[in-house]
Coordinates of C-alpha atoms and ligand atoms in Angstrom, one line a residue:
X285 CA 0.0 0.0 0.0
X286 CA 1.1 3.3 -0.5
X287 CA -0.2 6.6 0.2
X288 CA 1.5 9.9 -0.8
X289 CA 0.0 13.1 0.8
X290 CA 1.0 16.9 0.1
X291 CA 0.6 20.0 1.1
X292 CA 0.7 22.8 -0.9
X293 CA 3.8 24.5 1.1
X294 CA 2.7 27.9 0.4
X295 CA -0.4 27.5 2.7
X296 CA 0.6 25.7 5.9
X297 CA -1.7 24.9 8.0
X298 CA -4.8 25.6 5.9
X299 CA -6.0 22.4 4.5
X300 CA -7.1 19.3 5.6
X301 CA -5.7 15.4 5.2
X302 CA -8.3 13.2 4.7
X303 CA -7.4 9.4 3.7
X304 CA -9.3 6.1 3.2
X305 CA -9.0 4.5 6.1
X306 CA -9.7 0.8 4.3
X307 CA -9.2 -0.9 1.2
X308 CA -5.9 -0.9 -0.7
X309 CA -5.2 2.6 -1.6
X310 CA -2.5 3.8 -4.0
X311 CA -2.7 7.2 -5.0
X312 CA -1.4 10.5 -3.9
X313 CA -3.6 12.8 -2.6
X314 CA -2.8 16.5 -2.5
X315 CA -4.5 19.2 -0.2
X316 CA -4.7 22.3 -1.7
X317 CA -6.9 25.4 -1.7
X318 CA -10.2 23.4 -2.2
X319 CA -9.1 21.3 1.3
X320 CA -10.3 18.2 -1.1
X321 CA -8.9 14.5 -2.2
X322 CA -7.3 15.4 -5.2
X323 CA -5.9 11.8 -6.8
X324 CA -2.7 12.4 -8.0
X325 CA -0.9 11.2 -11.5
X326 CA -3.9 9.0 -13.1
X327 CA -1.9 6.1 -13.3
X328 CA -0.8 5.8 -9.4
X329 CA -4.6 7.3 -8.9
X330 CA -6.2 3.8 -10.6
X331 CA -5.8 1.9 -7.5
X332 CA -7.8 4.1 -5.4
X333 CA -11.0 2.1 -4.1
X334 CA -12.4 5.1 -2.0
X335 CA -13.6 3.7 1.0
X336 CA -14.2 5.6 4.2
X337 CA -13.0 9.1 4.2
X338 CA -11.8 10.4 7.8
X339 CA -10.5 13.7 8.3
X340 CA -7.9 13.5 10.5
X341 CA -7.0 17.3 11.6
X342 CA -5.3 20.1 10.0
X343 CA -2.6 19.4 7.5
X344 CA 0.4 21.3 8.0
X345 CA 3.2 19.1 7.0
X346 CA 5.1 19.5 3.9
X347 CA 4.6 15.7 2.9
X348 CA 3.9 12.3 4.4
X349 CA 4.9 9.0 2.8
X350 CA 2.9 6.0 3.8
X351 CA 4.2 2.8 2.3
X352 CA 3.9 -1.3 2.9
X353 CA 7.8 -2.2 2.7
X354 CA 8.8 -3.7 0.2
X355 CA 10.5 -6.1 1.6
X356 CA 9.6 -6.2 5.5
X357 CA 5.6 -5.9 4.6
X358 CA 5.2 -3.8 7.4
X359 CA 3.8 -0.1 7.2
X360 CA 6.3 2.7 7.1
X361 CA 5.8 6.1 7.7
X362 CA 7.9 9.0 6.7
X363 CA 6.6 12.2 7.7
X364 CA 8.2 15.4 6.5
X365 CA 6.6 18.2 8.6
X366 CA 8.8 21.4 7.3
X367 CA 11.8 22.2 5.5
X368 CA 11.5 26.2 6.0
X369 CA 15.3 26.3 8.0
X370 CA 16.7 23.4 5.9
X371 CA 16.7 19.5 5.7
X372 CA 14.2 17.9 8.0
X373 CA 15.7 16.0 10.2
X374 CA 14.2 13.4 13.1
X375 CA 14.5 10.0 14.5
X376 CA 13.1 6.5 12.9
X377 CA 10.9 4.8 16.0
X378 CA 10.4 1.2 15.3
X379 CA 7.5 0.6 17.5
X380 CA 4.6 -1.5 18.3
X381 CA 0.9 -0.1 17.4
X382 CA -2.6 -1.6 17.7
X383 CA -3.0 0.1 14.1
X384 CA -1.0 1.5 11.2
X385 CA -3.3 4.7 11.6
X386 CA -1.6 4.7 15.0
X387 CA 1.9 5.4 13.5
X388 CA 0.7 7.6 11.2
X389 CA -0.9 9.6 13.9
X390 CA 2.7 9.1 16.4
X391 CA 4.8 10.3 12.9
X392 CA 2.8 13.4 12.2
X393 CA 2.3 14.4 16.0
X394 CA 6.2 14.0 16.4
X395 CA 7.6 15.3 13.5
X396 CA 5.7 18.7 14.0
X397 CA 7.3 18.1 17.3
X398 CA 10.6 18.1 15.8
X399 CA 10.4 21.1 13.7
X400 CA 9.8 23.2 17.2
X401 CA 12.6 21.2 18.6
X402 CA 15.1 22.4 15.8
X403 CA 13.8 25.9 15.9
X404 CA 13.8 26.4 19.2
X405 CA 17.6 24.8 19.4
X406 CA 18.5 26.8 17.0
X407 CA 19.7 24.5 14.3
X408 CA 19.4 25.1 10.6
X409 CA 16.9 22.3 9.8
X410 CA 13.1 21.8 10.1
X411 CA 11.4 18.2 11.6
X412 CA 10.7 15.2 10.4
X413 CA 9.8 11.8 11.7
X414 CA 9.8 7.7 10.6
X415 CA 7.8 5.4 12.3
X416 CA 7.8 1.7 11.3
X417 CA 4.7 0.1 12.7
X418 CA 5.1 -3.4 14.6
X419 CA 1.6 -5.2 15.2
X420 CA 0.8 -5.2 19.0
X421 CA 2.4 -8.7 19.6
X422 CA 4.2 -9.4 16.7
X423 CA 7.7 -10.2 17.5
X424 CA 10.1 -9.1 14.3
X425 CA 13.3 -11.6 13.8
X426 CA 16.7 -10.2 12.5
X427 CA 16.5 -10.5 9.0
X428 CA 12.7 -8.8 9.2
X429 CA 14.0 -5.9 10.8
X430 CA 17.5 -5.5 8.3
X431 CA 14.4 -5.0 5.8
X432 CA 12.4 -2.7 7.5
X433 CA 15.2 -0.8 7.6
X434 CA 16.2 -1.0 3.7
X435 CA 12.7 -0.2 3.6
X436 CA 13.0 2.7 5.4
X437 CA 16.8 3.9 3.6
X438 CA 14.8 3.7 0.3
X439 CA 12.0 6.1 1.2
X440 CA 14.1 8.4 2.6
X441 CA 16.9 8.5 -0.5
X442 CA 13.9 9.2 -2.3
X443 CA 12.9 12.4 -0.4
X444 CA 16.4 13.2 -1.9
X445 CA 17.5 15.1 1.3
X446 CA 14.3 16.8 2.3
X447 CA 14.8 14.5 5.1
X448 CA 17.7 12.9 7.4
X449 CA 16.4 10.1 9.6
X450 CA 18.4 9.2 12.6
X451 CA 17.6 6.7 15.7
X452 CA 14.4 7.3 18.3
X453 CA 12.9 4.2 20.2
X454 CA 13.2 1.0 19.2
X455 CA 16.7 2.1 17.0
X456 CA 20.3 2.5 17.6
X457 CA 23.0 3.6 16.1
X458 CA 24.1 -0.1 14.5
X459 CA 20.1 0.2 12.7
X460 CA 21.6 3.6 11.2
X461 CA 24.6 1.9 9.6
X462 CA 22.0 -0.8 7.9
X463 CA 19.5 2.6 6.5
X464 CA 22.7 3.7 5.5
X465 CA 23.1 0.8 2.9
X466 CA 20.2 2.6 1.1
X467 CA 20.8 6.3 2.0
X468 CA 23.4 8.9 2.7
X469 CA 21.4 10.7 4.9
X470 CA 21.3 9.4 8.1
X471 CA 22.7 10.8 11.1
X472 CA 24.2 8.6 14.2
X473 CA 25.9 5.6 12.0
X474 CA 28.4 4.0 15.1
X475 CA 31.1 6.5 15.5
X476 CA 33.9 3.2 13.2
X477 CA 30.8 4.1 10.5
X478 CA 31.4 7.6 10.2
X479 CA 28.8 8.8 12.3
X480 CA 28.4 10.8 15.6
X481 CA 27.2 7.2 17.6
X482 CA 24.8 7.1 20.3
X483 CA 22.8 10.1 20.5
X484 CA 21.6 9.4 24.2
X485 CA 24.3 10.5 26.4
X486 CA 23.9 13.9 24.8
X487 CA 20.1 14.0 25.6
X488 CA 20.7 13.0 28.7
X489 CA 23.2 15.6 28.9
X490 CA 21.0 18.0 27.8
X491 CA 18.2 16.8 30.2
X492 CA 20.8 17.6 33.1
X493 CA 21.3 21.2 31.8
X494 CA 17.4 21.6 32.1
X495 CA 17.3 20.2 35.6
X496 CA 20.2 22.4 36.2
X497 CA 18.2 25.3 35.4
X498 CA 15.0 23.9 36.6
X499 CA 16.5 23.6 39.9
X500 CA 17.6 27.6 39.7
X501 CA 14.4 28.5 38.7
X502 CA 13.1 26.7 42.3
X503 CA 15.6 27.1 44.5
X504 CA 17.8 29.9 43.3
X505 CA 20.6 27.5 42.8
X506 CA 21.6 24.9 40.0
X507 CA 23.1 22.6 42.7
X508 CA 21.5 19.0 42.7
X509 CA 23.3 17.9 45.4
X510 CA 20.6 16.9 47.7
X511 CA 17.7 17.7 45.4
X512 CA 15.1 14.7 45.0
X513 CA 13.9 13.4 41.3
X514 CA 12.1 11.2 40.6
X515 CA 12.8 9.3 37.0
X516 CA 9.8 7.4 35.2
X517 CA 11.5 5.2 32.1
X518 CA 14.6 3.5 32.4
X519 CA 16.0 3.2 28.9
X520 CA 18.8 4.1 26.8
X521 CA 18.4 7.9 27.9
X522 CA 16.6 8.0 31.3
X523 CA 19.0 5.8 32.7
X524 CA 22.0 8.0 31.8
X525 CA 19.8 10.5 33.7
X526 CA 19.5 8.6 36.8
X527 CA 23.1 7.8 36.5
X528 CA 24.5 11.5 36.4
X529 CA 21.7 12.6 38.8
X530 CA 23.1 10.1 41.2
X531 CA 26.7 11.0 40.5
X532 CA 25.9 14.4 41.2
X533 CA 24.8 13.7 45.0
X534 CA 20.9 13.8 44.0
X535 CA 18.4 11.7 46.1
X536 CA 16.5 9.5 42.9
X537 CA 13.3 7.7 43.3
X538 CA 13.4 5.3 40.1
X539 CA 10.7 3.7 38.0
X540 CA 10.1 1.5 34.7
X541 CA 7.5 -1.0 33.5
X542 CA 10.5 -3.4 33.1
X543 CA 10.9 -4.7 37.2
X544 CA 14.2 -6.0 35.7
X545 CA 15.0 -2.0 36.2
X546 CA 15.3 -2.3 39.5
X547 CA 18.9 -3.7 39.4
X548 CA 19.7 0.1 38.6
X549 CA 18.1 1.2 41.8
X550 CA 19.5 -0.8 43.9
X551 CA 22.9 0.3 42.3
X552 CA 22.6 3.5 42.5
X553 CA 20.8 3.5 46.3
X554 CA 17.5 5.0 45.2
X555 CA 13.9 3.9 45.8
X556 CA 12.2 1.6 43.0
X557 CA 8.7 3.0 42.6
X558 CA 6.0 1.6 40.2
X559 CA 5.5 4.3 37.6
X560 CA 2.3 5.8 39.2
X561 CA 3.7 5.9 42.5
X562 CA 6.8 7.6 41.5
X563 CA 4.5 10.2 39.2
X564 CA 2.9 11.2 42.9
X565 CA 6.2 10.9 44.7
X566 CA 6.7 13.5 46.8
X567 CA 10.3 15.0 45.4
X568 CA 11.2 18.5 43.9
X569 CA 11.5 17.3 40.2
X570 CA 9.6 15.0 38.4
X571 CA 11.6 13.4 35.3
X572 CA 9.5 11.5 32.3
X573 CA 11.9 9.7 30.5
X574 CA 9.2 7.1 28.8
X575 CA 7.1 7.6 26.0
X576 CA 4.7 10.5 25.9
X577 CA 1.6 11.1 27.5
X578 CA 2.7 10.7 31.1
X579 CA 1.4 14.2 31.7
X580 CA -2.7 13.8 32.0
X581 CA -5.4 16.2 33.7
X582 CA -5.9 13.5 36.3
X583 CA -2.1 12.9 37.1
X584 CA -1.5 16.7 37.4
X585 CA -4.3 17.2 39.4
X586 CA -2.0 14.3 41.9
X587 CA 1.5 15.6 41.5
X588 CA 3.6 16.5 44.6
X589 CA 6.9 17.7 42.7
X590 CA 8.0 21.1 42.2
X591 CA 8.4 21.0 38.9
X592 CA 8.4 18.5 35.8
X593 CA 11.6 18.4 33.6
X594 CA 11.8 15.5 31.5
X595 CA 13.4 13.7 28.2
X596 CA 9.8 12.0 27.1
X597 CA 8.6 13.6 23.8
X598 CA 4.7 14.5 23.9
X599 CA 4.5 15.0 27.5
X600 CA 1.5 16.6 27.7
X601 CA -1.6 14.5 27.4
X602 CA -3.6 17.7 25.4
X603 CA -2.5 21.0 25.1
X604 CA -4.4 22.5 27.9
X605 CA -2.5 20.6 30.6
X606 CA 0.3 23.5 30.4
X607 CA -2.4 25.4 31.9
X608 CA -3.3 23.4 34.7
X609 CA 0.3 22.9 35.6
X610 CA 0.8 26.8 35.8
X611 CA -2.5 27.0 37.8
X612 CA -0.7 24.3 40.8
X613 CA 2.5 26.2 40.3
X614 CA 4.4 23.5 39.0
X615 CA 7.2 24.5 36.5
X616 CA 7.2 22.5 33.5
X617 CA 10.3 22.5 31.2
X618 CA 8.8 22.3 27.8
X619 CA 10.1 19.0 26.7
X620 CA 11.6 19.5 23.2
X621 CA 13.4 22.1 24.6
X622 CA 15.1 19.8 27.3
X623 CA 15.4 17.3 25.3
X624 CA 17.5 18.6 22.5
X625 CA 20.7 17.0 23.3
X626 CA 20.7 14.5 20.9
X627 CA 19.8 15.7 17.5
X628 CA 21.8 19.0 18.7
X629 CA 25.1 16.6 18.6
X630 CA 24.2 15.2 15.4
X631 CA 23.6 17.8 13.4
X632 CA 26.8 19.9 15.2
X633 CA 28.9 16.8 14.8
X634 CA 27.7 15.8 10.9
X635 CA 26.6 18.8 9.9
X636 CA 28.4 22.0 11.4
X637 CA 31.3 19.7 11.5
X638 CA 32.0 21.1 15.3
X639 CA 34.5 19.1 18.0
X640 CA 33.4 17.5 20.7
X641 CA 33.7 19.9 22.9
X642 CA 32.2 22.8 20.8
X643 CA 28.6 20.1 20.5
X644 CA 29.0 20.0 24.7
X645 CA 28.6 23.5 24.9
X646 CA 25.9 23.8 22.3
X647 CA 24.0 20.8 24.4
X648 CA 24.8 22.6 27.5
X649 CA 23.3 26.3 26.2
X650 CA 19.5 24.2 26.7
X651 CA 20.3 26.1 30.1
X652 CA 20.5 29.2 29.2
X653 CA 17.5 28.8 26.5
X654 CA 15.0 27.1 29.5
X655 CA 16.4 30.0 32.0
X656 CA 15.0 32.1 30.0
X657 CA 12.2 30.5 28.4
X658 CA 10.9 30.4 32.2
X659 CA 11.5 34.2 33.3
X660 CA 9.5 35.1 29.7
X661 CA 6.6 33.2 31.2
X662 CA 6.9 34.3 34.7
X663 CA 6.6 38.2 33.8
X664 CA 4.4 37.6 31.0
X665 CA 2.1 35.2 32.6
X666 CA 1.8 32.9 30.1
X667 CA 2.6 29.0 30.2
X668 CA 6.1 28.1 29.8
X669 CA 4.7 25.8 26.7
X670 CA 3.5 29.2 24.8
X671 CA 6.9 30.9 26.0
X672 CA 8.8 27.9 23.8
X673 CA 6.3 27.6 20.8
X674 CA 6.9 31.8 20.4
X675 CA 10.2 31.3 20.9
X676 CA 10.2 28.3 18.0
X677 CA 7.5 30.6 16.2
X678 CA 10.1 33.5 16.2
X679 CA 13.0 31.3 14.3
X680 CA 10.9 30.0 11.6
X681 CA 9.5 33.3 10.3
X682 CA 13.0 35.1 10.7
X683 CA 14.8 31.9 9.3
X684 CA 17.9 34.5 8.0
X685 CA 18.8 35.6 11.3
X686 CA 19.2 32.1 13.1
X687 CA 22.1 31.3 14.3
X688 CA 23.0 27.8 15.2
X689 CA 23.5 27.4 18.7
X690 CA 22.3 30.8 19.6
X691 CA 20.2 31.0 22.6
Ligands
LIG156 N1 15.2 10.8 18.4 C1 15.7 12.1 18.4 C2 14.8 13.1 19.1 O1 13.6 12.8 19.3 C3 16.0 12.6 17.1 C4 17.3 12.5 16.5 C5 17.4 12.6 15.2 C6 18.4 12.4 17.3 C7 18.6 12.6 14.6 C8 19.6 12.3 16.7 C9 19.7 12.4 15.3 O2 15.1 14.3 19.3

């Protein structure tokens, strides 16, 4: 199956996707000024069976490639959501959903995401996302998933460099040398590859700027000595978290859905918590480090931290939780913004072609942009979420005058 959706790019945000939802579709359906299916070239149109017709919300994103690998079988989304500051760039999640609709829905929500990250970081490139779907219990063996990735390298060496995939959950760095059998761009190849390696340390590192300055924004200090966190998802980056939190002197209450987690409590000395209990611990940050989501009206209205700083993408269950947060007075670190790290060393590494040391201090500025990101909302009363989406807002209108790295 394939599906093919654009937008025209010269009115973002003004049209509508709509896609049949069953039936083999093959066709390429365009959104323009009339906000209607338009079936693309006649001959990729013919397979169109027009079933259902869902609108799924506003389209905004330059384009979105839906494809049945070729050789894995299983769906594959590439979602390019904007170019305007450069190549899109953003991670390839490899991920089990109940439906393929459900990675479509995870790609577009998180490649938007990505452009705001980018932005707001300061890098010359827009967002982008890939999502290969996984059936809910469907267990993929080695050879499946060195096809879904060729799958994956050939889509995006046909977006020609509109797009440079890299890893998210459920990919490493040893997946990015196997896309990069198909495709030049890909960031984060292992470092004997030519790439910049694991991206993780660097969000975590990142993440530790953000408590840093989470922790001056509550206490007047960036000291964690003697602060208590408490981290929810104990994978490649959160434990890296819970590592340097505990090698900084900070007081951890740890959580995963994996109980073979709590080996890393116990090494570290903190308190293994299941993930709702350590949500509701009583400690001065709260740290999501899981998928998204973890931030719903209900669990906000329970929270006894001082703030919420976190590596999770899509922490916020809707929008309007920023809101409630602000109205409890709990300071939330708006998560792309925190957790830059990692595409912030890719593209400084690959693409600025900066040392090591020159990508720290880039990673390290998420600081100074949080800092202040959070005295902007403080005297202008708004939610530290709107203070980052102007801020991301600002850098995509005045694309000329960003400067990478600048805070
Ligand atoms: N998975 C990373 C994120 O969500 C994206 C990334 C892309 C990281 C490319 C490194 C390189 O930010």
């Amino acid at each position: 199956m394939l599906l093919f959706v654009d937008s025209a790019k010269t009115t973002p945000g003004s049209s509508q996707i709509r896609f049949w939802s069953r039936g083999p579709v093959v066709g390429r359906l365009d959104s323009g000024r009339r906000g209607g299916l338009v079936p693309g070239d006649g001959s990729k149109a013919s397979g169109c069976t027009g079933g259902r017709v869902e609108t799924l919300m506003e389209f905004s994103h330059e384009s979105v490639v839906v494809r049945r690998g070729r050789r894995s079988r299983l769906p594959i989304v590439v979602a390019v959501h904007s170019t305007a500051l450069g190549r899109a760039v953003g991670g390839c999640r490899m991920w089990a959903y109940d439906s393929w609709e459900d990675g479509l829905r995870d790609a577009l929500r998180l490649s938007e995401g990505m452009t705001r990250k980018c932005a707001a970081a300061g890098l010359p490139n827009g967002g982008g996302k890939t999502v290969v779907v996984v059936p809910t219990g469907r267990s993929v063996t080695a050879d499946e998933r060195r096809a879904a990735l060729h799958d994956v390298g050939d889509i995006v060496a046909e977006l020609g460099g509109a797009y440079v995939t890299g890893p998210d959950a459920g990919t490493g760095p040893a997946d990015m040398a196997v896309i990069g059998e198909r495709t030049e761009y890909v960031f984060c190849r292992p470092e004997a590859a030519g790439g910049s390696g694991d991206p993780s340390p660097f969000t975590a590192l990142g993440v530790v700027a953000a408590l840093r300055s989470t922790c001056l924004a509550l206490f007047g200090s960036p000291t964690l000595a003697g602060r208590r966190f408490a981290v929810i998802g104990l994978g490649h980056v959160g434990e890296q978290i819970a590592r340097q939190l505990a090698a900084a002197g900070a007081d951890l209450v740890l959580s995963d859905v994996d109980p073979a987690k709590r080996s890393l409590g116990a090494e570290l000395g903190a308190v293994f918590a299941e993930p709702d209990a350590a949500a509701t611990a009583e400690v001065d940050v709260l740290v999501p480090a899981a998928l998204g989501g973890l931030l719903t009206r209900d669990l906000v209205a329970r929270l006894r931290c001082g703030a919420v700083a976190g590596a999770a993408n899509n922490q916020l269950a809707d929008p309007g939780v920023a809101e409630l947060l602000r109205e409890r007075e709990i300071l939330w670190a708006p998560d792309y913004i925190a957790n830059a790290g990692g595409v912030v060393n890719a593209v400084s590494r690959e693409v600025l072609g900066d040392e090591p040391e020159e990508a720290v201090k880039r990673i390290e500025s998420i600081a100074d942009t949080l800092t202040g990101l959070f005295d902007t909302a403080a005297r202008t009363k708004i939610t530290t979420a709107q203070a980052a989406d102007d801020l991301a807002r600002q850098r995509l209108a005045a694309p000329m005058s960003t400067a990478p790295g600048s805070a």
